[in-house]
GROMACS .gro file of C-alpha atoms in nm:
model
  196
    1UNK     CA    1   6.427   1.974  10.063
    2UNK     CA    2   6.301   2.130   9.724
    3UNK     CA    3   5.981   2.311   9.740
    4UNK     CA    4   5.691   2.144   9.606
    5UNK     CA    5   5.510   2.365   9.291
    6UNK     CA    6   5.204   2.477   9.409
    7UNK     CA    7   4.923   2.470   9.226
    8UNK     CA    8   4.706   2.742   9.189
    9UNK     CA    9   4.323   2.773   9.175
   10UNK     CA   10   4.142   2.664   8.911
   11UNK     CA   11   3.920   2.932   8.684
   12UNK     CA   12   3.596   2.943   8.818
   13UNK     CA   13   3.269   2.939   8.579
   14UNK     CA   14   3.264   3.336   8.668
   15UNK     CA   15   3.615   3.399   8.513
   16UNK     CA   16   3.518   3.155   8.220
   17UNK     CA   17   3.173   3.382   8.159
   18UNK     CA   18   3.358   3.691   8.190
   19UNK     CA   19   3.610   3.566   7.922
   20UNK     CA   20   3.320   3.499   7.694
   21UNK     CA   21   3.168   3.827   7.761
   22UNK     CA   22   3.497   4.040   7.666
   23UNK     CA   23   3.578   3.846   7.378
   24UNK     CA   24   3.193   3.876   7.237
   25UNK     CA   25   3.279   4.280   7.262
   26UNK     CA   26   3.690   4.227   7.137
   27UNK     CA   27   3.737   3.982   6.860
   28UNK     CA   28   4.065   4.120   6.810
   29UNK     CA   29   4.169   3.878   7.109
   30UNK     CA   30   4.008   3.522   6.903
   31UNK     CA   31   4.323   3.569   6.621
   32UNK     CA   32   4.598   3.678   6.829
   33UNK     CA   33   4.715   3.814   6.483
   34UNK     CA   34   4.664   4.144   6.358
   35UNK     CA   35   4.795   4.422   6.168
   36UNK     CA   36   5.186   4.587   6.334
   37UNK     CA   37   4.973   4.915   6.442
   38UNK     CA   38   4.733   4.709   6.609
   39UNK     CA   39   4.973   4.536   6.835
   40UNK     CA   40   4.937   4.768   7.096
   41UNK     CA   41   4.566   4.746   7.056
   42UNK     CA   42   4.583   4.377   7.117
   43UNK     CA   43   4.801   4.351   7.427
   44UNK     CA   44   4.616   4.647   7.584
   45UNK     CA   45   4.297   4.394   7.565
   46UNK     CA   46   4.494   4.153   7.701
   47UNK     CA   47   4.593   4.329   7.953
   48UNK     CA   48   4.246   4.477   8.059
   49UNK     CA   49   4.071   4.118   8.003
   50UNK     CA   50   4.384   3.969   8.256
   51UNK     CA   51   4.298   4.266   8.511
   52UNK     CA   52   3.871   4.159   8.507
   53UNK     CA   53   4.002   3.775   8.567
   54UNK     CA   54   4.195   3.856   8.845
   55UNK     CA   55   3.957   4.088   9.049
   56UNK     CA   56   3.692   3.810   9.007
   57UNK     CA   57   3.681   3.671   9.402
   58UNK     CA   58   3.721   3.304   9.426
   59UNK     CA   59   3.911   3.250   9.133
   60UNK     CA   60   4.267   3.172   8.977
   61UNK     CA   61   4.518   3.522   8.933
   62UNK     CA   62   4.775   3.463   8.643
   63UNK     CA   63   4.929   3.715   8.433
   64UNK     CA   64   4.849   3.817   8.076
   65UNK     CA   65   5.112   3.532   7.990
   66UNK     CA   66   4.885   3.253   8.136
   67UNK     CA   67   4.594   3.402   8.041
   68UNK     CA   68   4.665   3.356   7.653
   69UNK     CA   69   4.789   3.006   7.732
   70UNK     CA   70   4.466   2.898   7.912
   71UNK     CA   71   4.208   3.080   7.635
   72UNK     CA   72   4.440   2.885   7.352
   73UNK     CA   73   4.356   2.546   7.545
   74UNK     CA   74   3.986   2.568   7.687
   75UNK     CA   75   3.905   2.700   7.332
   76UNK     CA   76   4.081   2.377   7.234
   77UNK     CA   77   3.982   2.159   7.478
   78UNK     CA   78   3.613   2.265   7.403
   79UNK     CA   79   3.625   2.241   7.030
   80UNK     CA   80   3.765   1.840   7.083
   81UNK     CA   81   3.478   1.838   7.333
   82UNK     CA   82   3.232   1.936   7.019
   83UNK     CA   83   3.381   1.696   6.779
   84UNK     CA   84   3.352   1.425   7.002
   85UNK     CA   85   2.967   1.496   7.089
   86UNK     CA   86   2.968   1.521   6.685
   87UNK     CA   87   3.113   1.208   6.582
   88UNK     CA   88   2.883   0.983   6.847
   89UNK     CA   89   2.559   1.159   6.691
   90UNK     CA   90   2.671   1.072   6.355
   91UNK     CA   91   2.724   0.691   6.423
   92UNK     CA   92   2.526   0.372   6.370
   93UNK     CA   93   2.407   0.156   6.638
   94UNK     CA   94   2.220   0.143   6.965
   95UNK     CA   95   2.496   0.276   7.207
   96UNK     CA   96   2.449   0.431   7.483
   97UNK     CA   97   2.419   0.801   7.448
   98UNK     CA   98   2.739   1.001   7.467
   99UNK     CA   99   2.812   1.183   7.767
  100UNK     CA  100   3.013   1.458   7.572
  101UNK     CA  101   2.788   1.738   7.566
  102UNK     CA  102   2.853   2.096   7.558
  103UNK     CA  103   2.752   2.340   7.848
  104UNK     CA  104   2.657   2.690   7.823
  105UNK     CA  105   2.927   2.888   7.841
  106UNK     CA  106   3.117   2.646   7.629
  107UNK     CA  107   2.849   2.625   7.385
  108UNK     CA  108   2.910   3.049   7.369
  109UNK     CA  109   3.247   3.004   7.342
  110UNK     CA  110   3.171   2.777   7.019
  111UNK     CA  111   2.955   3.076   6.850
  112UNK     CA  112   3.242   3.320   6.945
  113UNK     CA  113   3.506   3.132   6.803
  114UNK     CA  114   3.287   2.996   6.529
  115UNK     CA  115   3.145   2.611   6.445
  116UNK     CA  116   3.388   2.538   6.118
  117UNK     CA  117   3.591   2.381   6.298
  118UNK     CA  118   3.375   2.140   6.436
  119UNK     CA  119   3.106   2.091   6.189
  120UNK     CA  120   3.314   2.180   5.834
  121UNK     CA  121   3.207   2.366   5.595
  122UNK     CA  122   2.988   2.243   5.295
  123UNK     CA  123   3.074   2.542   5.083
  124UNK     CA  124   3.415   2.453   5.014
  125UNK     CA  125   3.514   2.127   4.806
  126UNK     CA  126   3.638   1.805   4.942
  127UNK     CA  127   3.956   1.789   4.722
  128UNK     CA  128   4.123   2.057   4.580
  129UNK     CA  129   4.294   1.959   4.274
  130UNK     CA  130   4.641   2.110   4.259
  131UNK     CA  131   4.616   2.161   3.838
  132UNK     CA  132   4.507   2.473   3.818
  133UNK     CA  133   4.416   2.442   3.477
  134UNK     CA  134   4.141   2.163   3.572
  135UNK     CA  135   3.996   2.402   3.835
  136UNK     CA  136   3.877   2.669   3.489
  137UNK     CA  137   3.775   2.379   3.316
  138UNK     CA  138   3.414   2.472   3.297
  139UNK     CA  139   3.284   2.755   3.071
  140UNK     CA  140   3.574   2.904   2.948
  141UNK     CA  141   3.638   3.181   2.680
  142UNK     CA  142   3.937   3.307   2.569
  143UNK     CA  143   4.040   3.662   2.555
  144UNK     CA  144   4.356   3.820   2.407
  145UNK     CA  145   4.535   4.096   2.627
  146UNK     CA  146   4.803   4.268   2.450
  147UNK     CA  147   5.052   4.450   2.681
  148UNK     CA  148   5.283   4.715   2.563
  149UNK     CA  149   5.570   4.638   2.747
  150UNK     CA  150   5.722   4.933   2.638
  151UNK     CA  151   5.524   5.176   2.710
  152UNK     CA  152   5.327   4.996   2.972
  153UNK     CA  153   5.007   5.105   2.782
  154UNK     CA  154   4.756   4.787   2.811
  155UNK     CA  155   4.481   4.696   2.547
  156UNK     CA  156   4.198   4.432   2.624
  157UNK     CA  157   4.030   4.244   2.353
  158UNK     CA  158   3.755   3.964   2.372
  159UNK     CA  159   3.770   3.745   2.104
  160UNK     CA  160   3.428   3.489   2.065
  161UNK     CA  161   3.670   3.222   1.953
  162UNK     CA  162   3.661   2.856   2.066
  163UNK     CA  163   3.902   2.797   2.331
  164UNK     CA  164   4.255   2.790   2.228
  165UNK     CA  165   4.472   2.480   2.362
  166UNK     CA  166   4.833   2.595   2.453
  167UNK     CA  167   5.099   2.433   2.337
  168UNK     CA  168   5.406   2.480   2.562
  169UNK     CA  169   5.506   2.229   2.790
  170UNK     CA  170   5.353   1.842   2.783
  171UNK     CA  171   5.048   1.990   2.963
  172UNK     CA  172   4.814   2.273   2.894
  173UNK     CA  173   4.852   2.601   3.087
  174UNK     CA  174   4.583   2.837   3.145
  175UNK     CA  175   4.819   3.109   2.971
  176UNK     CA  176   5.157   3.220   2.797
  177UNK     CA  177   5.329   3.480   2.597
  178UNK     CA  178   5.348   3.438   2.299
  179UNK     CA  179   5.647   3.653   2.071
  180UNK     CA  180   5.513   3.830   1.784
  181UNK     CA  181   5.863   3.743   1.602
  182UNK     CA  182   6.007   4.081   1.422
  183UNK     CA  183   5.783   4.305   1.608
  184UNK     CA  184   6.052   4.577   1.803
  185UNK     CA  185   5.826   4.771   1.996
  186UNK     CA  186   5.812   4.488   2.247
  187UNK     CA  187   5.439   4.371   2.206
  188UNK     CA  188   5.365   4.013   2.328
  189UNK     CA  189   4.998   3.794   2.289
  190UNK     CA  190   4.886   3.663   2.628
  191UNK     CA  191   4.667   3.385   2.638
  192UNK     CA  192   4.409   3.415   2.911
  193UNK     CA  193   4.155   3.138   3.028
  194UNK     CA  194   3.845   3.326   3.180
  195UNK     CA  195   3.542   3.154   3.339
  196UNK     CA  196   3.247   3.284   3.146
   0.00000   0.00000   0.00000
């Protein structure tokens, strides 16, 4: 007869607070990337935060493995929990009233991990357009950089000249090289597109 899996004990609200509290102190743990020479840095906190769960009485005991994988889904699991409590504020009608709300230590959790996900952010645009040329549309000057290819010497110029339209390619780019023809010493014209 197989042995049954047995499950283990749930995280208590203690080992949820205490994850809070270390991560308010370590924010290193919230990416899970970092820089190569941090590494060790990162799995050391893991480590220490995994040793604090598991000397909390009453509680679950996993390793640093399990650890990750239940911060990745409460985080998760409480961000959907935001949205949700989001979305029913937002609507129309005389329903009842949503029973999706956030408690404290997940509401902490939130202002650890940060609200963009849940609420957006009104800074950035709806759409990006992909053109990159209709992105600089708006106040643009155009200066002339000549670069000495040669000997890599670099000379900037700002002309006060209405903006000047490319002509290579069916569209217009925000810059190109242009040849000087006979000139040997390997100078080229680059049209830039600055916002003024």
């Amino acid at each position: 007869m197989a042995e049954a899996k047995r499950r283990g004990k749930r995280t208590s609200q203690e080992q949820m607070t205490a994850i809070v509290d270390f991560i308010e102190v370590h924010k290193i743990l919230l990416s899970g990337k970092c820089h190569p020479l941090q590494a060790k840095e990162l799995e050391e906190k893991w480590s220490e935060l995994s040793e604090i769960l598991n000397n909390i009485p009453n509680g679950a005991r996993k390793d640093v493995k399990q650890w990750k994988t239940f911060f990745s889904e409460w985080k998760s699991k409480t961000r959907k929990k935001a949205r949700l409590a989001k979305e029913h504020l937002v609507k129309t009608g005389g329903g009842s009233y949503s029973t999706e709300q956030l408690n404290e230590i997940e509401t902490r959790l939130i202002n650890v991990c940060g609200w963009v996900s849940i609420i957006g952010c009104n800074e950035l645009p709806e759409e990006i357009d992909p053109d990159a040329e209709s992105i600089f549309e708006r106040d643009i000057e155009v200066s002339t950089i000549e670069i000495d290819l040669i000997n890599e010497a670099t000379e900037f110029e700002v002309l006060d000249e209405p903006a000047v339209e490319s002509s290579v390619g069916p569209s217009t780019s925000s810059g190109r090289l242009q040849d000087r023809g006979s000139n040997k010493s390997g100078m080229y014209k680059l049209f830039v597109k600055n916002a003024a």
